[in-house]
Short mmCIF file of C-alpha atoms and ligand atoms in Angstrom, two decimals:
data_model
loop_
_atom_site.label_atom_id
_atom_site.label_comp_id
_atom_site.label_asym_id
_atom_site.label_seq_id
_atom_site.Cartn_x
_atom_site.Cartn_y
_atom_site.Cartn_z
CA MET A 1024 -52.86 -40.38 34.32
CA ASN A 1025 -53.20 -43.50 32.24
CA ILE A 1026 -49.26 -44.25 31.02
CA ASN A 1027 -50.80 -45.70 28.30
CA SER A 1028 -52.42 -42.39 27.23
CA TYR A 1029 -48.95 -40.62 27.71
CA ASN A 1030 -48.44 -38.60 23.96
CA PRO A 1031 -45.12 -36.83 24.09
CA PHE A 1032 -46.13 -33.96 21.93
CA PHE A 1033 -49.39 -33.39 23.43
CA GLU A 1034 -47.20 -32.90 26.83
CA ALA A 1035 -44.77 -30.62 25.14
CA GLN A 1036 -47.55 -28.41 23.53
CA LYS A 1037 -49.05 -28.34 27.14
CA GLN A 1038 -45.58 -26.96 28.49
CA PHE A 1039 -45.30 -24.42 25.56
CA ASP A 1040 -49.04 -23.06 26.40
CA ARG A 1041 -48.25 -22.63 29.74
CA ALA A 1042 -45.04 -20.23 29.10
CA ALA A 1043 -47.26 -18.77 26.06
CA GLU A 1044 -49.80 -17.98 28.65
CA LYS A 1045 -47.09 -16.53 31.23
CA LEU A 1046 -45.95 -14.38 28.36
CA ASP A 1047 -49.38 -13.42 27.07
CA LEU A 1048 -48.20 -14.40 23.75
CA ASP A 1049 -50.47 -13.38 20.52
CA GLN A 1050 -52.46 -16.30 18.93
CA ALA A 1051 -50.84 -15.72 15.79
CA THR A 1052 -47.68 -16.47 17.53
CA ARG A 1053 -49.07 -19.45 19.70
CA GLU A 1054 -50.41 -20.93 16.54
CA LEU A 1055 -46.52 -20.84 14.66
CA LEU A 1056 -45.15 -22.30 18.17
CA ARG A 1057 -46.83 -24.92 19.20
CA ASN A 1058 -46.61 -27.07 15.84
CA PRO A 1059 -43.36 -28.10 13.27
CA LEU A 1060 -42.85 -25.61 10.65
CA HIS A 1061 -41.95 -28.56 8.41
CA GLU A 1062 -42.54 -32.49 8.87
CA HIS A 1063 -40.80 -34.97 6.62
CA HIS A 1064 -42.02 -38.39 6.93
CA PHE A 1065 -40.25 -41.05 4.36
CA LEU A 1066 -39.64 -44.51 3.69
CA ILE A 1067 -36.08 -45.89 3.60
CA PRO A 1068 -35.55 -49.29 1.33
CA VAL A 1069 -32.63 -51.10 3.18
CA LYS A 1070 -30.87 -54.14 1.05
CA LEU A 1071 -29.87 -56.69 4.20
CA ASP A 1072 -27.02 -58.88 4.03
CA ASP A 1073 -28.99 -61.72 3.10
CA GLY A 1074 -30.26 -59.92 -0.16
CA SER A 1075 -33.40 -59.40 1.00
CA VAL A 1076 -35.12 -55.94 1.44
CA LYS A 1077 -36.33 -53.97 4.49
CA VAL A 1078 -38.35 -51.25 4.51
CA PHE A 1079 -37.82 -48.61 7.74
CA LYS A 1080 -39.72 -45.06 8.26
CA GLY A 1081 -37.73 -42.29 8.93
CA TYR A 1082 -38.29 -38.51 9.87
CA ARG A 1083 -36.73 -35.08 10.03
CA ILE A 1084 -39.34 -32.88 11.60
CA GLN A 1085 -38.02 -28.79 11.60
CA HIS A 1086 -39.81 -27.18 14.42
CA ASN A 1087 -38.48 -23.46 14.17
CA ASP A 1088 -35.65 -21.63 12.57
CA ALA A 1089 -35.85 -18.31 13.49
CA ARG A 1090 -33.15 -17.99 15.36
CA GLY A 1091 -30.62 -19.77 12.71
CA PRO A 1092 -30.13 -22.96 11.22
CA ILE A 1093 -31.97 -25.99 12.80
CA GLU A 1094 -30.04 -28.04 14.88
CA GLY A 1095 -30.87 -31.65 16.40
CA GLY A 1096 -30.08 -35.06 17.01
CA LEU A 1097 -31.33 -38.16 14.64
CA ARG A 1098 -32.38 -41.26 16.86
CA PHE A 1099 -32.69 -44.97 15.80
CA HIS A 1100 -35.16 -46.41 18.50
CA PRO A 1101 -37.74 -49.38 17.94
CA GLN A 1102 -40.51 -47.57 19.69
CA GLU A 1103 -39.84 -44.27 18.01
CA THR A 1104 -43.07 -42.34 17.18
CA VAL A 1105 -43.91 -39.30 14.83
CA ASP A 1106 -45.20 -37.55 18.07
CA ALA A 1107 -41.96 -38.35 20.13
CA VAL A 1108 -40.01 -36.79 17.38
CA ARG A 1109 -42.64 -33.79 16.97
CA ALA A 1110 -42.18 -33.37 20.71
CA LEU A 1111 -38.21 -33.58 20.28
CA SER A 1112 -37.76 -31.17 17.60
CA MET A 1113 -39.52 -28.57 19.68
CA TRP A 1114 -37.71 -29.24 22.55
CA MET A 1115 -34.55 -28.59 20.93
CA THR A 1116 -36.13 -25.39 19.52
CA TRP A 1117 -35.98 -24.23 23.38
CA LYS A 1118 -33.00 -26.01 24.08
CA THR A 1119 -30.80 -23.95 21.63
CA ALA A 1120 -32.73 -20.86 22.74
CA VAL A 1121 -32.00 -21.48 26.52
CA ALA A 1122 -28.38 -21.77 25.60
CA ASP A 1123 -28.58 -18.79 23.45
CA LEU A 1124 -27.48 -20.27 20.57
CA PRO A 1125 -27.85 -18.76 17.03
CA LEU A 1126 -29.79 -21.83 15.98
CA GLY A 1127 -33.49 -23.26 15.80
CA GLY A 1128 -34.50 -26.84 16.56
CA GLY A 1129 -35.76 -29.89 14.93
CA LYS A 1130 -35.18 -33.84 15.19
CA GLY A 1131 -35.14 -36.96 13.32
CA GLY A 1132 -35.60 -40.35 13.81
CA VAL A 1133 -35.60 -44.25 11.81
CA ILE A 1134 -37.75 -46.42 13.65
CA CYS A 1135 -35.45 -49.50 14.13
CA ASP A 1136 -33.23 -51.27 16.50
CA PRO A 1137 -29.45 -51.33 15.38
CA HIS A 1138 -29.11 -54.03 17.63
CA ASN A 1139 -30.56 -56.40 15.06
CA LEU A 1140 -28.77 -54.99 12.08
CA SER A 1141 -25.05 -55.43 11.17
CA ASP A 1142 -22.52 -52.64 10.59
CA THR A 1143 -23.40 -52.50 6.71
CA GLU A 1144 -27.08 -52.58 6.87
CA GLN A 1145 -26.42 -49.48 9.07
CA GLU A 1146 -24.41 -47.69 6.87
CA ARG A 1147 -27.02 -48.56 3.90
CA LEU A 1148 -29.47 -46.91 6.62
CA CYS A 1149 -27.47 -44.07 7.36
CA ARG A 1150 -26.93 -43.60 3.45
CA GLY A 1151 -30.79 -44.13 2.71
CA TRP A 1152 -31.75 -41.66 5.34
CA VAL A 1153 -29.46 -38.83 3.51
CA ARG A 1154 -31.04 -39.70 0.19
CA GLN A 1155 -34.31 -38.97 1.56
CA VAL A 1156 -33.34 -35.40 2.90
CA TYR A 1157 -30.53 -34.15 1.60
CA LYS A 1158 -32.71 -31.51 -0.44
CA ILE A 1159 -33.85 -29.77 3.35
CA ILE A 1160 -30.32 -30.21 5.14
CA GLY A 1161 -27.25 -28.45 4.97
CA PRO A 1162 -24.43 -26.64 6.65
CA ASN A 1163 -26.79 -23.32 6.98
CA VAL A 1164 -30.00 -25.02 6.64
CA ASP A 1165 -30.44 -28.15 9.28
CA ILE A 1166 -27.57 -30.14 10.92
CA PRO A 1167 -28.37 -33.32 11.93
CA ALA A 1168 -26.47 -34.70 15.36
CA PRO A 1169 -26.23 -38.03 16.94
CA ASP A 1170 -29.06 -39.10 19.33
CA ILE A 1171 -30.20 -42.34 21.36
CA MET A 1172 -28.44 -45.62 19.30
CA THR A 1173 -26.49 -43.21 16.66
CA ASN A 1174 -23.22 -42.33 17.05
CA ALA A 1175 -20.05 -40.67 15.57
CA GLN A 1176 -19.77 -43.32 12.95
CA HIS A 1177 -23.32 -42.83 11.61
CA MET A 1178 -23.09 -39.22 11.25
CA LEU A 1179 -19.58 -39.79 9.29
CA TRP A 1180 -21.64 -42.27 6.51
CA MET A 1181 -24.28 -39.66 6.48
CA LEU A 1182 -21.83 -36.74 5.96
CA ASP A 1183 -20.16 -39.02 3.51
CA GLU A 1184 -23.55 -39.56 1.20
CA TYR A 1185 -24.51 -36.15 1.64
CA GLU A 1186 -20.95 -35.04 0.12
CA VAL A 1187 -21.22 -37.55 -2.38
CA ILE A 1188 -24.72 -36.13 -3.71
CA SER A 1189 -24.01 -32.39 -3.44
CA GLY A 1190 -20.26 -33.05 -4.78
CA ILE A 1191 -18.66 -30.75 -2.05
CA ARG A 1192 -17.04 -31.03 1.24
CA ALA A 1193 -19.72 -29.68 3.49
CA PRO A 1194 -17.98 -31.04 6.95
CA GLY A 1195 -20.57 -28.47 8.87
CA ALA A 1196 -23.70 -30.36 7.61
CA PHE A 1197 -23.19 -33.01 10.77
CA THR A 1198 -22.34 -32.76 13.81
CA GLY A 1199 -20.93 -35.41 16.46
CA LYS A 1200 -18.60 -36.92 13.71
CA PRO A 1201 -15.54 -38.99 14.72
CA VAL A 1202 -12.43 -36.72 15.88
CA GLY A 1203 -10.20 -36.48 12.88
CA MET A 1204 -12.95 -36.39 10.38
CA GLY A 1205 -14.46 -33.28 10.95
CA GLY A 1206 -15.54 -34.12 14.55
CA SER A 1207 -15.09 -31.73 17.58
CA LEU A 1208 -13.19 -32.88 20.85
CA GLY A 1209 -15.17 -32.94 23.56
CA ARG A 1210 -18.26 -33.47 21.99
CA GLU A 1211 -18.89 -37.11 22.84
CA GLU A 1212 -18.19 -35.70 26.54
CA ALA A 1213 -20.49 -32.32 25.94
CA THR A 1214 -23.70 -33.62 26.99
CA GLY A 1215 -22.79 -35.41 30.47
CA TYR A 1216 -20.54 -32.80 31.51
CA GLY A 1217 -22.94 -30.06 30.60
CA VAL A 1218 -25.57 -31.79 33.10
CA ILE A 1219 -22.84 -31.73 35.80
CA ILE A 1220 -21.53 -28.40 35.12
CA ALA A 1221 -25.53 -27.24 35.83
CA VAL A 1222 -25.59 -29.96 38.83
CA ARG A 1223 -22.57 -27.83 40.40
CA GLU A 1224 -24.24 -24.58 39.73
CA ALA A 1225 -27.58 -25.98 41.96
CA LEU A 1226 -25.15 -27.43 44.37
CA LYS A 1227 -23.63 -23.97 45.05
CA GLU A 1228 -27.15 -22.61 45.46
CA LEU A 1229 -27.82 -25.07 48.31
CA ASN A 1230 -24.57 -24.84 49.98
CA ILE A 1231 -23.58 -28.23 49.56
CA ARG A 1232 -20.40 -29.58 48.65
CA PRO A 1233 -20.16 -32.25 45.39
CA SER A 1234 -17.99 -34.71 47.47
CA ASP A 1235 -20.66 -34.86 50.24
CA THR A 1236 -23.24 -36.08 47.81
CA ILE A 1237 -24.37 -39.33 46.49
CA ALA A 1238 -26.10 -39.73 42.70
CA SER A 1239 -28.27 -42.71 41.19
CA LEU A 1240 -28.91 -42.29 37.48
CA GLN A 1241 -31.04 -43.99 34.73
CA GLY A 1242 -29.02 -44.89 31.70
CA PHE A 1243 -25.63 -45.86 30.73
CA GLY A 1244 -25.16 -44.51 27.58
CA ARG A 1245 -23.12 -41.73 26.04
CA VAL A 1246 -24.73 -39.14 28.49
CA ALA A 1247 -24.83 -40.98 31.37
CA GLN A 1248 -21.13 -42.19 31.42
CA TYR A 1249 -19.71 -38.52 30.78
CA ALA A 1250 -21.80 -37.19 33.43
CA ILE A 1251 -20.70 -40.06 36.07
CA GLU A 1252 -17.10 -39.32 34.79
CA LEU A 1253 -17.17 -35.31 35.70
CA TYR A 1254 -19.23 -35.81 38.90
CA ASN A 1255 -16.56 -38.52 40.34
CA GLN A 1256 -13.84 -36.00 38.91
CA MET A 1257 -15.44 -33.31 41.81
CA GLY A 1258 -15.44 -36.08 44.08
CA GLY A 1259 -19.11 -37.17 43.95
CA LYS A 1260 -20.18 -40.94 44.08
CA VAL A 1261 -22.62 -43.07 41.63
CA ILE A 1262 -23.76 -45.61 43.49
CA CYS A 1263 -26.74 -47.29 41.12
CA VAL A 1264 -27.20 -46.97 37.19
CA SER A 1265 -30.07 -49.05 35.31
CA THR A 1266 -29.73 -49.54 31.43
CA TRP A 1267 -31.72 -51.64 29.13
CA ASP A 1268 -30.92 -55.11 28.40
CA HIS A 1269 -31.41 -55.98 24.95
CA THR A 1270 -31.20 -59.39 24.86
CA ASP A 1271 -33.98 -59.93 28.09
CA GLN A 1272 -36.00 -56.81 26.32
CA LYS A 1273 -36.13 -55.41 29.99
CA SER A 1274 -34.21 -52.60 32.33
CA TYR A 1275 -32.08 -53.61 35.10
CA ALA A 1276 -30.25 -51.40 37.63
CA TYR A 1277 -26.84 -52.19 38.79
CA LYS A 1278 -25.84 -51.16 42.11
CA LYS A 1279 -22.89 -51.01 44.45
CA GLU A 1280 -22.81 -49.05 47.69
CA ALA A 1281 -19.13 -48.66 47.90
CA GLY A 1282 -19.79 -46.71 44.52
CA ILE A 1283 -19.50 -47.79 40.70
CA ASP A 1284 -16.25 -48.17 38.97
CA LEU A 1285 -17.07 -46.32 35.83
CA ILE A 1286 -13.89 -47.76 34.10
CA GLU A 1287 -15.02 -51.34 35.18
CA LEU A 1288 -18.62 -50.92 34.03
CA ARG A 1289 -17.87 -49.56 30.84
CA SER A 1290 -15.32 -52.67 30.21
CA ILE A 1291 -18.68 -54.52 30.43
CA THR A 1292 -21.18 -52.37 28.25
CA ASP A 1293 -21.88 -52.58 24.36
CA LYS A 1294 -21.85 -49.62 21.83
CA PHE A 1295 -25.59 -48.89 22.87
CA GLY A 1296 -25.13 -48.67 26.81
CA GLY A 1297 -26.02 -51.99 27.53
CA ILE A 1298 -24.72 -53.42 30.29
CA MET A 1299 -23.62 -57.28 30.14
CA LYS A 1300 -25.72 -58.58 33.11
CA GLN A 1301 -23.69 -61.91 34.06
CA LYS A 1302 -20.19 -59.98 34.09
CA ALA A 1303 -21.70 -57.30 36.41
CA MET A 1304 -22.89 -59.88 38.89
CA ASP A 1305 -19.67 -61.93 38.38
CA LEU A 1306 -17.88 -58.15 39.33
CA GLY A 1307 -20.13 -57.95 42.53
CA TYR A 1308 -22.85 -55.51 41.48
CA GLU A 1309 -26.32 -55.94 43.03
CA VAL A 1310 -28.67 -56.58 40.08
CA LEU A 1311 -32.30 -55.14 40.75
CA ASP A 1312 -35.31 -54.53 38.35
CA GLY A 1313 -34.55 -51.22 36.21
CA GLY A 1314 -36.93 -49.03 38.22
CA ALA A 1315 -34.70 -49.36 41.50
CA TRP A 1316 -32.72 -46.53 40.21
CA LEU A 1317 -35.13 -44.07 41.41
CA GLN A 1318 -35.78 -45.80 44.52
CA GLN A 1319 -32.16 -45.23 45.95
CA GLU A 1320 -31.50 -42.97 49.00
CA VAL A 1321 -29.24 -40.52 47.26
CA ASP A 1322 -28.82 -36.40 46.83
CA ILE A 1323 -28.82 -36.27 43.28
CA LEU A 1324 -31.12 -38.52 40.75
CA ILE A 1325 -29.87 -38.17 36.74
CA PRO A 1326 -32.58 -39.76 34.37
CA ALA A 1327 -30.61 -40.10 31.09
CA ALA A 1328 -32.44 -42.43 29.12
CA ILE A 1329 -35.30 -41.54 27.43
CA GLU A 1330 -38.56 -39.66 27.94
CA ASN A 1331 -41.48 -40.57 30.20
CA GLN A 1332 -39.58 -42.21 32.82
CA ILE A 1333 -41.00 -40.33 36.24
CA THR A 1334 -44.73 -40.26 36.09
CA ILE A 1335 -47.32 -40.03 38.70
CA ASN A 1336 -47.20 -44.14 38.81
CA ASN A 1337 -43.24 -43.83 40.47
CA VAL A 1338 -42.65 -40.10 41.50
CA ASP A 1339 -44.07 -41.15 45.17
CA SER A 1340 -41.05 -43.80 45.17
CA ILE A 1341 -38.16 -40.94 45.52
CA SER A 1342 -36.68 -40.88 48.67
CA SER A 1343 -36.65 -38.20 50.89
CA ARG A 1344 -32.93 -37.79 50.96
CA VAL A 1345 -33.18 -36.29 47.28
CA LYS A 1346 -32.15 -32.33 46.79
CA ILE A 1347 -31.54 -32.19 43.13
CA LEU A 1348 -33.10 -33.79 40.08
CA ALA A 1349 -31.34 -33.23 36.80
CA GLU A 1350 -32.90 -34.29 33.90
CA GLY A 1351 -30.22 -35.24 31.55
CA ALA A 1352 -32.70 -37.01 29.17
CA ASN A 1353 -35.26 -35.00 26.91
CA GLY A 1354 -38.68 -35.13 28.82
CA PRO A 1355 -37.99 -37.72 31.46
CA THR A 1356 -40.88 -36.06 33.57
CA THR A 1357 -44.27 -35.78 33.01
CA PRO A 1358 -45.73 -32.74 34.00
CA ASP A 1359 -47.92 -34.01 36.90
CA ALA A 1360 -45.01 -35.72 38.12
CA SER A 1361 -42.95 -32.66 37.77
CA GLU A 1362 -45.45 -30.71 39.94
CA ILE A 1363 -45.32 -33.00 42.65
CA ILE A 1364 -41.29 -33.02 42.63
CA GLU A 1365 -41.62 -28.88 42.79
CA ASN A 1366 -43.98 -29.36 45.79
CA ARG A 1367 -41.61 -31.72 47.64
CA ASN A 1368 -38.88 -28.71 47.16
CA ILE A 1369 -36.60 -31.13 45.37
CA PHE A 1370 -34.35 -28.64 43.12
CA LEU A 1371 -35.22 -29.57 39.53
CA ILE A 1372 -32.70 -28.78 36.62
CA PRO A 1373 -35.18 -29.03 33.60
CA ASP A 1374 -34.22 -31.40 30.74
CA PHE A 1375 -33.74 -28.46 27.57
CA LEU A 1376 -31.64 -26.68 30.25
CA ALA A 1377 -29.57 -29.53 31.99
CA SER A 1378 -28.81 -31.38 28.44
CA ALA A 1379 -28.02 -28.26 26.61
CA GLY A 1380 -24.00 -29.39 26.66
CA GLY A 1381 -24.39 -31.66 23.58
CA VAL A 1382 -25.84 -29.00 21.57
CA ILE A 1383 -23.79 -26.34 22.36
CA CYS A 1384 -20.66 -28.52 21.55
CA SER A 1385 -22.32 -29.14 18.16
CA TYR A 1386 -22.68 -25.30 17.66
CA PHE A 1387 -19.10 -25.37 18.61
CA GLU A 1388 -17.98 -28.40 15.88
CA GLN A 1389 -20.25 -26.91 13.28
CA VAL A 1390 -18.28 -23.34 13.57
CA GLN A 1391 -15.05 -25.14 13.46
CA SER A 1392 -15.97 -27.67 10.43
CA ASN A 1393 -17.22 -24.27 8.30
CA MET A 1394 -13.81 -22.83 9.19
CA ASN A 1395 -12.11 -26.32 8.75
CA TYR A 1396 -9.95 -25.16 11.80
CA TYR A 1397 -9.93 -26.94 14.80
CA TRP A 1398 -9.93 -26.23 18.52
CA GLU A 1399 -7.87 -27.88 21.53
CA LYS A 1400 -9.91 -29.75 23.49
CA ASP A 1401 -9.59 -27.36 26.66
CA GLU A 1402 -10.53 -24.76 24.43
CA VAL A 1403 -13.96 -26.72 23.57
CA LEU A 1404 -14.37 -27.54 27.25
CA SER A 1405 -13.64 -24.05 28.97
CA LYS A 1406 -16.20 -22.64 25.96
CA LEU A 1407 -18.66 -25.35 26.97
CA ASP A 1408 -18.56 -24.81 30.99
CA ILE A 1409 -18.72 -20.80 30.10
CA LYS A 1410 -21.77 -21.55 27.83
CA MET A 1411 -23.49 -23.97 30.68
CA THR A 1412 -22.81 -21.73 33.52
CA SER A 1413 -23.86 -18.59 32.03
CA ALA A 1414 -27.32 -20.38 30.47
CA TYR A 1415 -28.15 -21.88 34.47
CA ILE A 1416 -27.51 -18.75 35.93
CA ALA A 1417 -29.60 -16.76 33.55
CA VAL A 1418 -32.74 -19.33 34.14
CA SER A 1419 -31.88 -19.35 37.85
CA ASP A 1420 -31.71 -15.44 38.23
CA PHE A 1421 -34.72 -14.91 36.16
CA ALA A 1422 -36.58 -17.70 38.40
CA LYS A 1423 -35.69 -16.08 41.53
CA ASP A 1424 -36.64 -12.59 40.54
CA ASN A 1425 -40.15 -13.73 38.95
CA GLU A 1426 -40.77 -16.70 41.77
CA LEU A 1427 -41.14 -19.26 39.16
CA CYS A 1428 -39.50 -22.79 39.32
CA MET A 1429 -36.60 -23.44 37.30
CA ARG A 1430 -38.86 -25.33 34.35
CA ASP A 1431 -41.16 -22.22 34.26
CA ALA A 1432 -38.07 -19.87 33.99
CA ALA A 1433 -36.37 -21.81 31.42
CA TYR A 1434 -39.66 -22.13 29.42
CA VAL A 1435 -40.44 -18.34 29.51
CA ILE A 1436 -36.95 -17.63 28.71
CA SER A 1437 -36.57 -19.21 25.54
CA VAL A 1438 -40.04 -19.37 24.31
CA ASP A 1439 -39.54 -15.49 24.59
CA ARG A 1440 -36.37 -15.57 22.72
CA VAL A 1441 -37.90 -17.46 19.98
CA ALA A 1442 -41.04 -15.62 20.00
CA ASN A 1443 -39.22 -12.20 19.87
CA ALA A 1444 -37.10 -13.64 16.65
CA CYS A 1445 -40.19 -14.44 14.94
CA HIS A 1446 -41.73 -11.17 15.33
CA ASP A 1447 -38.17 -9.52 14.41
CA ARG A 1448 -38.43 -11.41 11.11
CA GLY A 1449 -41.84 -10.06 10.62
CA TRP A 1450 -43.31 -13.71 10.50
CA VAL A 1451 -46.16 -12.72 13.26
N1 LIG B 1162 -29.52 -35.34 20.60
C1 LIG B 1162 -28.82 -34.03 21.56
C2 LIG B 1162 -30.00 -33.54 22.50
O1 LIG B 1162 -30.85 -33.71 22.40
C3 LIG B 1162 -27.78 -33.50 20.97
C4 LIG B 1162 -28.34 -32.41 19.86
C5 LIG B 1162 -27.42 -31.66 18.76
O2 LIG B 1162 -25.96 -32.24 19.04
O3 LIG B 1162 -27.87 -31.24 17.92
O4 LIG B 1162 -29.52 -32.88 22.61
#
């Protein structure tokens, strides 16, 4: 495959078609589910601090809401494309379905690089995004959440704008808000912890103790940092992480054979997950080309950054020691690379299952916000564990019973649930 021809939406549609075939879905249901129900594309004019105006392109794409209100993140990224947002919106529908949440799926985006915007410019961008979408979002309609390069502060600015426009307090309209301002305890940790709960279950099946394993990760944002935290607590050791270096406009991998020190690395990381290279070198980290994270001799690989990272061009560099690949990112592995991984008997935990912890906790946050009554952190995390574990076991049992790989099993379960909701509503 020519890497330049990669289109995430076509890949997402191909994955869907495969599941539709296995389920023998009728034509109308296929047509309905292989495209988003609604797409909103718009321009956001933002006054910059120097008085000039910059116009940004924004999106909210609502893939399907047959199972309940739309839920899904909102990403700030300079290379964002409409087809990436379409793919991500479809993957969110499967993600909420595999976790058996009463929700649909959607995604939002703004083509921008927040590294180059001041806090006040980011605030105006967030408010501008809401002014374009306030009519089509809401606590029982579509609830945006954080994603790559968006955080709790962004969600609060957006919520505030939504509440100013609508004239009511509606804390359930956004999730991933700051704790104390309608946010749920445990939301920051949820996606990363969820990845490791899935890894823990996979290790049980493979009869391997977590403390006997080592891992390498791509990414050092929210997902990767909290995945490392829980994995370390289980006794696992991470020897390599890779991140995007904004200054050099390329990625680097940071390696310590004895194991990276999470607290130390966090202390030299910016709020977008970028590690300060010189400081890492001073602390004794080996700095390698970004792609090196994939080539490490480890038991577990966790891509936790962005889509289209493990492709036909680099999949063969995965070491023969690797036993588990847990996809913490959305769409990190292309379908052809995924097939090679399955053929090599590497146990692959697919993206929309492995990374479901974030939206599971967003659902908890939405419930708490709508009640205006907040749970203790232990309660949130134990509910997260129950939901993640039961989603994992349902997929794993289905895979074994039907001789499917985990990705196919997760797809068949999710697509079936969404198709049934469309049929039961009388849509198709
Ligand atoms: N952006 C996260 C994801 O892709 C979380 C979505 C949410 O909380 O709704 O899963």
